[in-house]
mmCIF file of C-alpha atoms and ligand atoms in Angstrom:
data_model
loop_
_atom_site.group_PDB
_atom_site.id
_atom_site.type_symbol
_atom_site.label_atom_id
_atom_site.label_comp_id
_atom_site.label_asym_id
_atom_site.label_seq_id
_atom_site.Cartn_x
_atom_site.Cartn_y
_atom_site.Cartn_z
ATOM 1 C CA UNK A 25 3.404 17.200 -16.119
ATOM 2 C CA UNK A 26 1.353 20.415 -16.148
ATOM 3 C CA UNK A 27 4.165 22.500 -14.680
ATOM 4 C CA UNK A 28 7.344 21.820 -12.781
ATOM 5 C CA UNK A 29 5.800 22.379 -9.340
ATOM 6 C CA UNK A 30 2.823 20.035 -9.788
ATOM 7 C CA UNK A 31 3.332 16.883 -7.722
ATOM 8 C CA UNK A 32 1.161 14.623 -9.891
ATOM 9 C CA UNK A 33 -0.887 15.468 -12.965
ATOM 10 C CA UNK A 34 -3.167 12.452 -13.300
ATOM 11 C CA UNK A 35 -5.769 13.839 -15.695
ATOM 12 C CA UNK A 36 -7.097 10.955 -17.794
ATOM 13 C CA UNK A 37 -5.337 8.370 -15.621
ATOM 14 C CA UNK A 38 -6.840 5.522 -13.589
ATOM 15 C CA UNK A 39 -5.709 4.570 -10.094
ATOM 16 C CA UNK A 40 -6.650 1.256 -8.451
ATOM 17 C CA UNK A 41 -6.378 1.575 -4.663
ATOM 18 C CA UNK A 42 -6.754 -1.159 -2.031
ATOM 19 C CA UNK A 43 -7.329 -0.317 1.623
ATOM 20 C CA UNK A 44 -9.496 2.639 0.534
ATOM 21 C CA UNK A 45 -11.633 2.202 3.670
ATOM 22 C CA UNK A 46 -8.520 2.735 5.804
ATOM 23 C CA UNK A 47 -6.571 5.811 6.765
ATOM 24 C CA UNK A 48 -3.769 5.853 4.188
ATOM 25 C CA UNK A 49 -5.775 4.329 1.318
ATOM 26 C CA UNK A 50 -8.569 6.852 1.801
ATOM 27 C CA UNK A 51 -6.035 9.701 1.710
ATOM 28 C CA UNK A 52 -4.617 8.256 -1.533
ATOM 29 C CA UNK A 53 -8.081 8.187 -3.114
ATOM 30 C CA UNK A 54 -8.642 11.853 -2.206
ATOM 31 C CA UNK A 55 -5.251 12.897 -3.609
ATOM 32 C CA UNK A 56 -5.659 10.936 -6.844
ATOM 33 C CA UNK A 57 -9.042 12.622 -7.366
ATOM 34 C CA UNK A 58 -7.511 16.028 -6.660
ATOM 35 C CA UNK A 59 -4.789 15.197 -9.213
ATOM 36 C CA UNK A 60 -7.462 14.555 -11.848
ATOM 37 C CA UNK A 61 -7.534 10.742 -11.887
ATOM 38 C CA UNK A 62 -10.435 8.332 -11.935
ATOM 39 C CA UNK A 63 -10.169 5.875 -9.049
ATOM 40 C CA UNK A 64 -11.147 2.298 -8.328
ATOM 41 C CA UNK A 65 -11.496 2.374 -4.544
ATOM 42 C CA UNK A 66 -11.608 -1.013 -2.843
ATOM 43 C CA UNK A 67 -12.076 -2.317 0.682
ATOM 44 C CA UNK A 68 -13.833 -5.109 2.498
ATOM 45 C CA UNK A 69 -16.165 -2.573 4.096
ATOM 46 C CA UNK A 70 -18.137 -0.172 1.907
ATOM 47 C CA UNK A 71 -16.087 2.726 0.543
ATOM 48 C CA UNK A 72 -17.564 6.109 1.506
ATOM 49 C CA UNK A 73 -16.996 8.320 -1.525
ATOM 50 C CA UNK A 74 -19.692 9.561 -3.875
ATOM 51 C CA UNK A 75 -17.448 11.224 -6.439
ATOM 52 C CA UNK A 76 -18.711 10.088 -9.872
ATOM 53 C CA UNK A 77 -15.114 9.331 -10.917
ATOM 54 C CA UNK A 78 -14.890 6.631 -8.228
ATOM 55 C CA UNK A 79 -15.733 2.998 -8.918
ATOM 56 C CA UNK A 80 -16.335 1.465 -5.488
ATOM 57 C CA UNK A 81 -15.684 -2.255 -5.196
ATOM 58 C CA UNK A 82 -15.857 -4.690 -2.311
ATOM 59 C CA UNK A 83 -12.640 -6.699 -2.376
ATOM 60 C CA UNK A 84 -11.172 -9.327 -0.101
ATOM 61 C CA UNK A 85 -7.597 -9.000 -1.357
ATOM 62 C CA UNK A 86 -6.594 -12.548 -0.421
ATOM 63 C CA UNK A 87 -9.286 -14.088 -2.620
ATOM 64 C CA UNK A 88 -8.008 -14.689 -6.158
ATOM 65 C CA UNK A 89 -11.477 -14.921 -7.712
ATOM 66 C CA UNK A 90 -12.445 -11.564 -6.189
ATOM 67 C CA UNK A 91 -9.196 -9.991 -7.410
ATOM 68 C CA UNK A 92 -9.818 -11.262 -10.966
ATOM 69 C CA UNK A 93 -13.402 -9.975 -10.812
ATOM 70 C CA UNK A 94 -12.299 -6.546 -9.558
ATOM 71 C CA UNK A 95 -9.948 -6.108 -12.511
ATOM 72 C CA UNK A 96 -12.630 -7.313 -14.943
ATOM 73 C CA UNK A 97 -14.966 -4.626 -13.563
ATOM 74 C CA UNK A 98 -12.149 -2.069 -13.774
ATOM 75 C CA UNK A 99 -11.489 -2.986 -17.410
ATOM 76 C CA UNK A 100 -15.190 -2.743 -18.239
ATOM 77 C CA UNK A 101 -15.479 0.729 -16.680
ATOM 78 C CA UNK A 102 -12.108 2.332 -17.470
ATOM 79 C CA UNK A 103 -10.263 -0.008 -19.871
ATOM 80 C CA UNK A 104 -6.895 0.356 -18.140
ATOM 81 C CA UNK A 105 -4.959 0.961 -14.917
ATOM 82 C CA UNK A 106 -2.137 3.503 -14.681
ATOM 83 C CA UNK A 107 -1.430 3.275 -10.944
ATOM 84 C CA UNK A 108 -1.832 0.214 -8.708
ATOM 85 C CA UNK A 109 -1.614 1.274 -5.054
ATOM 86 C CA UNK A 110 -1.846 -1.570 -2.538
ATOM 87 C CA UNK A 111 -2.447 -0.135 0.915
ATOM 88 C CA UNK A 112 -4.556 -2.972 2.390
ATOM 89 C CA UNK A 113 -2.781 -4.630 5.279
ATOM 90 C CA UNK A 114 -3.152 -5.876 8.812
ATOM 91 C CA UNK A 115 -1.031 -6.265 11.913
ATOM 92 C CA UNK A 116 -0.670 -9.361 14.052
ATOM 93 C CA UNK A 117 0.296 -9.339 17.689
ATOM 94 C CA UNK A 118 2.075 -11.211 20.419
ATOM 95 C CA UNK A 119 5.242 -13.193 20.842
ATOM 96 C CA UNK A 120 6.152 -15.779 18.197
ATOM 97 C CA UNK A 121 5.615 -18.756 20.504
ATOM 98 C CA UNK A 122 2.071 -17.544 21.188
ATOM 99 C CA UNK A 123 1.090 -17.107 17.523
ATOM 100 C CA UNK A 124 -1.142 -19.726 15.910
ATOM 101 C CA UNK A 125 -0.434 -21.063 12.422
ATOM 102 C CA UNK A 126 -3.834 -19.755 11.339
ATOM 103 C CA UNK A 127 -2.980 -16.228 12.491
ATOM 104 C CA UNK A 128 0.417 -16.439 10.756
ATOM 105 C CA UNK A 129 -1.271 -17.374 7.466
ATOM 106 C CA UNK A 130 -3.908 -14.643 7.818
ATOM 107 C CA UNK A 131 -1.325 -11.883 8.266
ATOM 108 C CA UNK A 132 1.032 -13.173 5.553
ATOM 109 C CA UNK A 133 -1.841 -13.699 3.102
ATOM 110 C CA UNK A 134 -3.304 -10.252 3.800
ATOM 111 C CA UNK A 135 -0.042 -8.344 3.456
ATOM 112 C CA UNK A 136 2.069 -10.396 1.048
ATOM 113 C CA UNK A 137 0.044 -12.947 -0.931
ATOM 114 C CA UNK A 138 -2.490 -10.224 -1.719
ATOM 115 C CA UNK A 139 0.294 -8.212 -3.379
ATOM 116 C CA UNK A 140 1.226 -11.200 -5.540
ATOM 117 C CA UNK A 141 -2.416 -11.707 -6.569
ATOM 118 C CA UNK A 142 -3.050 -8.025 -7.281
ATOM 119 C CA UNK A 143 0.132 -7.565 -9.307
ATOM 120 C CA UNK A 144 -0.341 -10.801 -11.241
ATOM 121 C CA UNK A 145 -3.869 -9.949 -12.319
ATOM 122 C CA UNK A 146 -3.334 -6.200 -12.787
ATOM 123 C CA UNK A 147 -0.387 -6.799 -15.118
ATOM 124 C CA UNK A 148 -2.382 -7.029 -18.367
ATOM 125 C CA UNK A 149 -4.004 -3.652 -17.587
ATOM 126 C CA UNK A 150 -0.812 -2.034 -16.294
ATOM 127 C CA UNK A 151 1.453 -3.196 -19.103
ATOM 128 C CA UNK A 152 2.430 0.070 -20.803
ATOM 129 C CA UNK A 153 5.085 2.744 -20.344
ATOM 130 C CA UNK A 154 4.249 5.179 -17.551
ATOM 131 C CA UNK A 155 2.412 2.751 -15.283
ATOM 132 C CA UNK A 156 3.411 2.629 -11.620
ATOM 133 C CA UNK A 157 2.855 0.284 -8.706
ATOM 134 C CA UNK A 158 3.220 1.335 -5.076
ATOM 135 C CA UNK A 159 3.171 -1.341 -2.379
ATOM 136 C CA UNK A 160 3.080 -0.688 1.355
ATOM 137 C CA UNK A 161 5.802 -1.881 3.689
ATOM 138 C CA UNK A 162 6.544 -0.748 7.216
ATOM 139 C CA UNK A 163 9.420 0.243 9.444
ATOM 140 C CA UNK A 164 8.820 -3.208 10.970
ATOM 141 C CA UNK A 165 10.094 -4.659 7.694
ATOM 142 C CA UNK A 166 13.443 -2.927 8.251
ATOM 143 C CA UNK A 167 13.992 -3.046 12.012
ATOM 144 C CA UNK A 168 12.395 -6.414 12.831
ATOM 145 C CA UNK A 169 9.312 -4.983 14.544
ATOM 146 C CA UNK A 170 8.096 -6.207 17.929
ATOM 147 C CA UNK A 171 5.326 -8.121 19.695
ATOM 148 C CA UNK A 172 3.086 -5.051 19.187
ATOM 149 C CA UNK A 173 2.590 -6.148 15.559
ATOM 150 C CA UNK A 174 4.097 -9.620 15.668
ATOM 151 C CA UNK A 175 6.505 -11.707 13.599
ATOM 152 C CA UNK A 176 4.217 -12.334 10.623
ATOM 153 C CA UNK A 177 3.730 -8.587 10.136
ATOM 154 C CA UNK A 178 7.452 -7.753 10.248
ATOM 155 C CA UNK A 179 8.286 -10.719 8.024
ATOM 156 C CA UNK A 180 5.615 -10.046 5.409
ATOM 157 C CA UNK A 181 6.518 -6.348 5.227
ATOM 158 C CA UNK A 182 10.199 -7.238 4.669
ATOM 159 C CA UNK A 183 9.227 -9.697 1.946
ATOM 160 C CA UNK A 184 7.239 -6.989 0.158
ATOM 161 C CA UNK A 185 10.476 -5.016 -0.235
ATOM 162 C CA UNK A 186 11.982 -7.885 -2.207
ATOM 163 C CA UNK A 187 8.788 -8.400 -4.207
ATOM 164 C CA UNK A 188 9.174 -4.736 -5.130
ATOM 165 C CA UNK A 189 12.776 -5.265 -6.244
ATOM 166 C CA UNK A 190 11.909 -8.432 -8.159
ATOM 167 C CA UNK A 191 9.034 -6.900 -10.106
ATOM 168 C CA UNK A 192 10.914 -3.626 -10.624
ATOM 169 C CA UNK A 193 13.471 -5.580 -12.632
ATOM 170 C CA UNK A 194 11.054 -7.934 -14.363
ATOM 171 C CA UNK A 195 8.623 -5.195 -15.413
ATOM 172 C CA UNK A 196 11.105 -2.427 -16.300
ATOM 173 C CA UNK A 197 11.164 -3.462 -19.980
ATOM 174 C CA UNK A 198 7.388 -2.918 -20.035
ATOM 175 C CA UNK A 199 7.845 0.605 -18.683
ATOM 176 C CA UNK A 200 6.151 -0.245 -15.362
ATOM 177 C CA UNK A 201 7.857 1.176 -12.272
ATOM 178 C CA UNK A 202 7.424 -0.568 -8.898
ATOM 179 C CA UNK A 203 8.229 1.073 -5.566
ATOM 180 C CA UNK A 204 7.281 0.607 -1.934
ATOM 181 C CA UNK A 205 6.382 3.056 0.811
ATOM 182 C CA UNK A 206 7.552 2.076 4.295
ATOM 183 C CA UNK A 207 5.920 4.147 7.031
ATOM 184 C CA UNK A 208 6.753 4.146 10.698
ATOM 185 C CA UNK A 209 3.773 4.774 12.981
ATOM 186 C CA UNK A 210 0.994 6.625 11.146
ATOM 187 C CA UNK A 211 -1.969 8.288 12.806
ATOM 188 C CA UNK A 212 -4.691 5.958 11.434
ATOM 189 C CA UNK A 213 -7.186 3.458 12.910
ATOM 190 C CA UNK A 214 -4.453 0.786 12.723
ATOM 191 C CA UNK A 215 -2.894 2.312 15.851
ATOM 192 C CA UNK A 216 -6.164 2.395 17.827
ATOM 193 C CA UNK A 217 -5.233 -0.961 19.377
ATOM 194 C CA UNK A 218 -2.346 0.551 21.352
ATOM 195 C CA UNK A 219 -2.624 1.758 24.954
ATOM 196 C CA UNK A 220 -1.584 5.259 26.019
ATOM 197 C CA UNK A 221 1.581 3.789 27.536
ATOM 198 C CA UNK A 222 2.393 2.022 24.281
ATOM 199 C CA UNK A 223 1.803 5.236 22.309
ATOM 200 C CA UNK A 224 4.134 7.114 24.651
ATOM 201 C CA UNK A 225 6.798 4.417 24.295
ATOM 202 C CA UNK A 226 6.517 4.451 20.508
ATOM 203 C CA UNK A 227 6.690 8.241 20.226
ATOM 204 C CA UNK A 228 9.753 8.279 22.474
ATOM 205 C CA UNK A 229 11.582 6.172 19.852
ATOM 206 C CA UNK A 230 10.914 8.697 17.063
ATOM 207 C CA UNK A 231 13.634 11.315 16.566
ATOM 208 C CA UNK A 232 11.025 13.680 15.078
ATOM 209 C CA UNK A 233 8.762 12.933 18.057
ATOM 210 C CA UNK A 234 5.612 12.587 15.939
ATOM 211 C CA UNK A 235 3.619 10.013 14.050
ATOM 212 C CA UNK A 236 3.362 10.462 10.300
ATOM 213 C CA UNK A 237 -0.036 11.422 8.900
ATOM 214 C CA UNK A 238 -2.059 9.553 6.295
ATOM 215 C CA UNK A 239 -1.735 12.597 4.022
ATOM 216 C CA UNK A 240 2.064 12.532 4.290
ATOM 217 C CA UNK A 241 2.018 8.888 3.216
ATOM 218 C CA UNK A 242 -0.414 9.602 0.374
ATOM 219 C CA UNK A 243 1.854 12.449 -0.737
ATOM 220 C CA UNK A 244 4.696 9.930 -0.960
ATOM 221 C CA UNK A 245 2.504 7.691 -3.097
ATOM 222 C CA UNK A 246 1.664 10.614 -5.412
ATOM 223 C CA UNK A 247 5.372 11.376 -5.796
ATOM 224 C CA UNK A 248 6.223 7.741 -6.572
ATOM 225 C CA UNK A 249 3.475 7.683 -9.238
ATOM 226 C CA UNK A 250 4.544 11.008 -10.737
ATOM 227 C CA UNK A 251 6.886 12.024 -13.524
ATOM 228 C CA UNK A 252 9.251 13.349 -10.817
ATOM 229 C CA UNK A 253 9.968 9.679 -9.996
ATOM 230 C CA UNK A 254 10.320 8.567 -13.627
ATOM 231 C CA UNK A 255 13.800 7.157 -12.949
ATOM 232 C CA UNK A 256 12.867 5.522 -9.646
ATOM 233 C CA UNK A 257 12.007 1.850 -9.511
ATOM 234 C CA UNK A 258 12.679 -0.812 -6.891
ATOM 235 C CA UNK A 259 13.062 1.831 -4.186
ATOM 236 C CA UNK A 260 11.777 1.832 -0.608
ATOM 237 C CA UNK A 261 10.494 5.221 0.609
ATOM 238 C CA UNK A 262 11.088 5.597 4.334
ATOM 239 C CA UNK A 263 8.461 7.772 6.128
ATOM 240 C CA UNK A 264 9.302 6.812 9.708
ATOM 241 C CA UNK A 265 10.022 10.106 11.525
ATOM 242 C CA UNK A 266 13.630 8.959 11.815
ATOM 243 C CA UNK A 267 12.833 5.585 13.422
ATOM 244 C CA UNK A 268 14.647 3.713 10.642
ATOM 245 C CA UNK A 269 17.919 5.300 9.592
ATOM 246 C CA UNK A 270 20.392 2.529 8.972
ATOM 247 C CA UNK A 271 19.210 0.797 5.814
HETATM 248 N N1 LIG B 314 -0.839 3.006 10.579
HETATM 249 C C1 LIG B 314 0.420 2.661 10.788
HETATM 250 O O1 LIG B 314 1.007 2.940 11.844
HETATM 251 C C2 LIG B 314 1.187 1.938 9.718
HETATM 252 C C3 LIG B 314 2.584 1.849 9.849
HETATM 253 C C4 LIG B 314 3.312 1.188 8.866
HETATM 254 C C5 LIG B 314 2.658 0.621 7.777
HETATM 255 N N2 LIG B 314 1.298 0.728 7.697
HETATM 256 C C6 LIG B 314 0.665 0.091 6.551
HETATM 257 O O2 LIG B 314 -0.144 1.038 5.880
HETATM 258 C C7 LIG B 314 -1.172 0.354 5.169
HETATM 259 C C8 LIG B 314 -2.480 1.077 5.405
HETATM 260 O O3 LIG B 314 -2.784 0.991 6.793
HETATM 261 P P1 LIG B 314 -3.627 2.114 7.567
HETATM 262 O O4 LIG B 314 -2.712 2.729 8.537
HETATM 263 O O5 LIG B 314 -4.370 2.947 6.612
HETATM 264 O O6 LIG B 314 -4.577 1.152 8.397
HETATM 265 P P2 LIG B 314 -6.164 1.002 8.488
HETATM 266 O O7 LIG B 314 -6.794 2.343 8.605
HETATM 267 O O8 LIG B 314 -6.385 -0.023 9.539
HETATM 268 O O9 LIG B 314 -6.566 0.396 7.060
HETATM 269 C C9 LIG B 314 -6.284 -0.932 6.694
HETATM 270 C C10 LIG B 314 -6.957 -1.195 5.389
HETATM 271 O O10 LIG B 314 -6.640 -2.516 4.953
HETATM 272 C C11 LIG B 314 -7.824 -3.136 4.500
HETATM 273 N N3 LIG B 314 -7.722 -4.589 4.611
HETATM 274 C C12 LIG B 314 -7.278 -5.314 5.658
HETATM 275 N N4 LIG B 314 -7.343 -6.615 5.396
HETATM 276 C C13 LIG B 314 -7.843 -6.722 4.125
HETATM 277 C C14 LIG B 314 -8.138 -7.805 3.271
HETATM 278 N N5 LIG B 314 -7.934 -9.081 3.652
HETATM 279 N N6 LIG B 314 -8.632 -7.549 2.038
HETATM 280 C C15 LIG B 314 -8.849 -6.270 1.637
HETATM 281 N N7 LIG B 314 -8.593 -5.203 2.400
HETATM 282 C C16 LIG B 314 -8.088 -5.433 3.629
HETATM 283 C C17 LIG B 314 -8.898 -2.565 5.386
HETATM 284 O O11 LIG B 314 -10.145 -2.776 4.774
HETATM 285 P P3 LIG B 314 -11.506 -2.950 5.621
HETATM 286 O O12 LIG B 314 -11.396 -1.997 6.786
HETATM 287 O O13 LIG B 314 -12.553 -2.543 4.626
HETATM 288 O O14 LIG B 314 -11.570 -4.341 6.068
HETATM 289 C C18 LIG B 314 -8.488 -1.117 5.458
HETATM 290 O O15 LIG B 314 -8.955 -0.409 4.326
HETATM 291 C C19 LIG B 314 -1.127 -1.096 5.658
HETATM 292 O O16 LIG B 314 -0.508 -1.902 4.692
HETATM 293 C C20 LIG B 314 -0.285 -1.019 6.914
HETATM 294 O O17 LIG B 314 0.382 -2.228 7.198
HETATM 295 C C21 LIG B 314 0.556 1.376 8.620
#
């Protein structure tokens, strides 16, 4: 750490970020760059960032061959990964009895199976003391969620918490820490699907009365990757404006 007030000193480090075309992932890329890291920024759409320290990769995170290829390209360019930050995710919608099996699989694969694939294939590059993984949960994974995001979303986000705990234990002897960030509503394109009435209803449930910002979430990721969190693994960081309090 450069000094005791620096959140993250990532000079010489490499961050691999999924969901970099989305609100929170994009904020993570910007903060890693500001902290001095090189970044592998991935999304299904093209990543808009021309910083020479950014390796931009198209990645469908549910496709094992693409995941393997992305890490091969990362190894060829940077040789290692210090931080794996998995922000890619999607919501479902509707009541359980209205959800198709295909939609269930799509949401679970996108949120949960992707994490398995990314962690499995990143492991050889991550395996050294000081590495950190941050997954992305949701308040839905703690409070059960609702039809606004659907059962597969709430279920997959809850399962990611246990994947975090499992790998935190399994990978601790390697020196790899694994934590998860669980936001409540965040002001990103993911919420564009909601009507004004639904926004009002959601905000009314938040004791702080405000959505979190993508930068607040990225700040949490920086903290979890930093030396300040050197004794934290298997934890679930709650950024829900007070929506979830009873875990
Ligand atoms: N916004 C919220 O209210 C909120 C609340 C709690 C948790 N979260 C979680 O926060 C994370 C980031 O969401 P966000 O708010 O930044 O939403 P966002 O702006 O909609 O971004 C979602 C990102 O996920 C990527 N993605 C989706 N499916 C993918 C797939 N199959 N393969 C690869 N990438 C995929 C998207 O890539 P492309 O656009 O390139 O397809 C995009 O970069 C998600 O895990 C989400 O569940 C968000």
